[in-house]
Amino acid sequence: AVVSTQSGHYGREKRARKTTKFQRSIQGATLENILAKRNQKPEVRKAQREQVIRSQKEKIKAKKEAKSSNKKKTDTKAVRAAQKKINKANTKSKPGRTGVMM
């Protein structure tokens, strides 16, 4: 017998409670949805996953293509020439460091 630290409880054993398993729904998924997914075959689940991944990759690819086509639309030579002119103007307007004591 297990001895307790409380007075008057000598010789009593702790009663073990029987645990019961149960399932309940979680946020964003009902219990029926969860059970349906659990009962699916692994092959079906794998095929669904691959299909979703494929569609996401296609989306990303389309986005990249749209971005690159937008870049090509701007005339890069004209932009570079304008930037050079700006840089030249900035360097000319800077005051010289004559008469600066160190």
PDB file of C-alpha atoms in Angstrom:
ATOM      1  CA  ALA A   1       0.000   0.000   0.000  1.00  0.00           C
ATOM      2  CA  VAL A   2       1.146   3.529  -0.805  1.00  0.00           C
ATOM      3  CA  VAL A   3       1.509   5.820   2.210  1.00  0.00           C
ATOM      4  CA  SER A   4       0.188   9.348   1.751  1.00  0.00           C
ATOM      5  CA  THR A   5       1.669  12.414   3.421  1.00  0.00           C
ATOM      6  CA  GLN A   6      -1.779  13.485   4.682  1.00  0.00           C
ATOM      7  CA  SER A   7      -2.813  12.233   8.109  1.00  0.00           C
ATOM      8  CA  GLY A   8      -5.578   9.653   8.265  1.00  0.00           C
ATOM      9  CA  HIS A   9      -4.871   8.228   4.796  1.00  0.00           C
ATOM     10  CA  TYR A  10      -2.638   5.325   5.682  1.00  0.00           C
ATOM     11  CA  GLY A  11      -3.167   2.178   3.689  1.00  0.00           C
ATOM     12  CA  ARG A  12      -5.109   3.771   0.842  1.00  0.00           C
ATOM     13  CA  GLU A  13      -3.907   3.401  -2.729  1.00  0.00           C
ATOM     14  CA  LYS A  14      -4.312   6.041  -5.379  1.00  0.00           C
ATOM     15  CA  ARG A  15      -7.199   5.306  -7.708  1.00  0.00           C
ATOM     16  CA  ALA A  16      -6.106   5.276 -11.354  1.00  0.00           C
ATOM     17  CA  ARG A  17      -8.633   6.942 -13.629  1.00  0.00           C
ATOM     18  CA  LYS A  18      -9.385   5.261 -16.914  1.00  0.00           C
ATOM     19  CA  THR A  19      -8.702   7.650 -19.790  1.00  0.00           C
ATOM     20  CA  THR A  20     -11.056   7.713 -22.718  1.00  0.00           C
ATOM     21  CA  LYS A  21     -10.070   8.714 -26.236  1.00  0.00           C
ATOM     22  CA  PHE A  22     -12.296  11.083 -28.130  1.00  0.00           C
ATOM     23  CA  GLN A  23     -12.029  13.286 -31.182  1.00  0.00           C
ATOM     24  CA  ARG A  24     -13.367  16.770 -31.708  1.00  0.00           C
ATOM     25  CA  SER A  25     -13.250  19.339 -34.464  1.00  0.00           C
ATOM     26  CA  ILE A  26     -10.589  22.023 -34.527  1.00  0.00           C
ATOM     27  CA  GLN A  27     -10.721  25.561 -35.856  1.00  0.00           C
ATOM     28  CA  GLY A  28     -11.225  25.580 -39.611  1.00  0.00           C
ATOM     29  CA  ALA A  29     -12.057  21.866 -39.912  1.00  0.00           C
ATOM     30  CA  THR A  30     -15.143  19.955 -38.848  1.00  0.00           C
ATOM     31  CA  LEU A  31     -14.906  16.452 -37.428  1.00  0.00           C
ATOM     32  CA  GLU A  32     -16.402  15.051 -40.640  1.00  0.00           C
ATOM     33  CA  ASN A  33     -13.659  16.705 -42.713  1.00  0.00           C
ATOM     34  CA  ILE A  34     -10.960  15.332 -40.455  1.00  0.00           C
ATOM     35  CA  LEU A  35     -12.368  11.803 -40.558  1.00  0.00           C
ATOM     36  CA  ALA A  36     -12.777  11.970 -44.353  1.00  0.00           C
ATOM     37  CA  LYS A  37      -9.124  12.992 -44.765  1.00  0.00           C
ATOM     38  CA  ARG A  38      -7.966  10.267 -42.384  1.00  0.00           C
ATOM     39  CA  ASN A  39      -9.880   7.603 -44.304  1.00  0.00           C
ATOM     40  CA  GLN A  40      -8.435   8.676 -47.676  1.00  0.00           C
ATOM     41  CA  LYS A  41      -5.911   6.445 -49.343  1.00  0.00           C
ATOM     42  CA  PRO A  42      -2.308   7.738 -49.174  1.00  0.00           C
ATOM     43  CA  GLU A  43      -2.048   7.687 -52.978  1.00  0.00           C
ATOM     44  CA  VAL A  44      -5.032  10.033 -53.298  1.00  0.00           C
ATOM     45  CA  ARG A  45      -3.584  12.379 -50.690  1.00  0.00           C
ATOM     46  CA  LYS A  46      -0.190  12.359 -52.439  1.00  0.00           C
ATOM     47  CA  ALA A  47      -1.784  13.126 -55.809  1.00  0.00           C
ATOM     48  CA  GLN A  48      -3.707  16.055 -54.306  1.00  0.00           C
ATOM     49  CA  ARG A  49      -0.571  17.439 -52.698  1.00  0.00           C
ATOM     50  CA  GLU A  50       1.412  17.197 -55.960  1.00  0.00           C
ATOM     51  CA  GLN A  51      -1.389  18.909 -57.880  1.00  0.00           C
ATOM     52  CA  VAL A  52      -1.465  21.826 -55.421  1.00  0.00           C
ATOM     53  CA  ILE A  53       2.327  22.167 -55.558  1.00  0.00           C
ATOM     54  CA  ARG A  54       2.241  22.154 -59.367  1.00  0.00           C
ATOM     55  CA  SER A  55      -0.403  24.906 -59.467  1.00  0.00           C
ATOM     56  CA  GLN A  56       1.596  27.042 -56.994  1.00  0.00           C
ATOM     57  CA  LYS A  57       4.747  26.666 -59.103  1.00  0.00           C
ATOM     58  CA  GLU A  58       2.834  27.727 -62.218  1.00  0.00           C
ATOM     59  CA  LYS A  59       1.543  30.820 -60.403  1.00  0.00           C
ATOM     60  CA  ILE A  60       5.056  31.783 -59.334  1.00  0.00           C
ATOM     61  CA  LYS A  61       6.361  31.220 -62.860  1.00  0.00           C
ATOM     62  CA  ALA A  62       3.617  33.396 -64.336  1.00  0.00           C
ATOM     63  CA  LYS A  63       4.420  36.155 -61.839  1.00  0.00           C
ATOM     64  CA  LYS A  64       8.114  36.044 -62.742  1.00  0.00           C
ATOM     65  CA  GLU A  65       7.324  36.205 -66.463  1.00  0.00           C
ATOM     66  CA  ALA A  66       5.034  39.193 -65.932  1.00  0.00           C
ATOM     67  CA  LYS A  67       7.750  40.946 -63.931  1.00  0.00           C
ATOM     68  CA  SER A  68      10.428  40.296 -66.542  1.00  0.00           C
ATOM     69  CA  SER A  69       8.185  41.477 -69.382  1.00  0.00           C
ATOM     70  CA  ASN A  70       7.537  44.717 -67.469  1.00  0.00           C
ATOM     71  CA  LYS A  71      11.282  45.242 -67.101  1.00  0.00           C
ATOM     72  CA  LYS A  72      11.846  44.694 -70.825  1.00  0.00           C
ATOM     73  CA  LYS A  73       9.193  47.271 -71.699  1.00  0.00           C
ATOM     74  CA  THR A  74      11.249  50.073 -70.169  1.00  0.00           C
ATOM     75  CA  ASP A  75      14.058  51.141 -72.469  1.00  0.00           C
ATOM     76  CA  THR A  76      17.146  50.336 -70.413  1.00  0.00           C
ATOM     77  CA  LYS A  77      19.548  52.295 -72.629  1.00  0.00           C
ATOM     78  CA  ALA A  78      17.548  55.493 -72.244  1.00  0.00           C
ATOM     79  CA  VAL A  79      17.308  54.988 -68.490  1.00  0.00           C
ATOM     80  CA  ARG A  80      21.060  54.412 -68.181  1.00  0.00           C
ATOM     81  CA  ALA A  81      21.840  57.501 -70.254  1.00  0.00           C
ATOM     82  CA  ALA A  82      19.583  59.609 -68.037  1.00  0.00           C
ATOM     83  CA  GLN A  83      21.275  58.228 -64.923  1.00  0.00           C
ATOM     84  CA  LYS A  84      24.736  59.041 -66.340  1.00  0.00           C
ATOM     85  CA  LYS A  85      23.646  62.634 -67.019  1.00  0.00           C
ATOM     86  CA  ILE A  86      22.376  62.949 -63.458  1.00  0.00           C
ATOM     87  CA  ASN A  87      25.606  61.533 -62.036  1.00  0.00           C
ATOM     88  CA  LYS A  88      27.739  63.887 -64.147  1.00  0.00           C
ATOM     89  CA  ALA A  89      25.677  66.881 -63.032  1.00  0.00           C
ATOM     90  CA  ASN A  90      26.065  65.839 -59.379  1.00  0.00           C
ATOM     91  CA  THR A  91      29.857  65.474 -59.608  1.00  0.00           C
ATOM     92  CA  LYS A  92      30.245  68.906 -61.257  1.00  0.00           C
ATOM     93  CA  SER A  93      28.190  70.692 -58.637  1.00  0.00           C
ATOM     94  CA  LYS A  94      30.221  69.380 -55.699  1.00  0.00           C
ATOM     95  CA  PRO A  95      32.472  72.091 -54.216  1.00  0.00           C
ATOM     96  CA  GLY A  96      36.208  71.492 -54.312  1.00  0.00           C
ATOM     97  CA  ARG A  97      38.179  70.818 -51.167  1.00  0.00           C
ATOM     98  CA  THR A  98      40.603  73.714 -51.647  1.00  0.00           C
ATOM     99  CA  GLY A  99      41.748  75.525 -48.547  1.00  0.00           C
ATOM    100  CA  VAL A 100      40.780  72.752 -46.160  1.00  0.00           C
ATOM    101  CA  MET A 101      43.246  72.474 -43.268  1.00  0.00           C
ATOM    102  CA  MET A 102      44.042  69.023 -41.859  1.00  0.00           C
TER     103      MET A 102
END
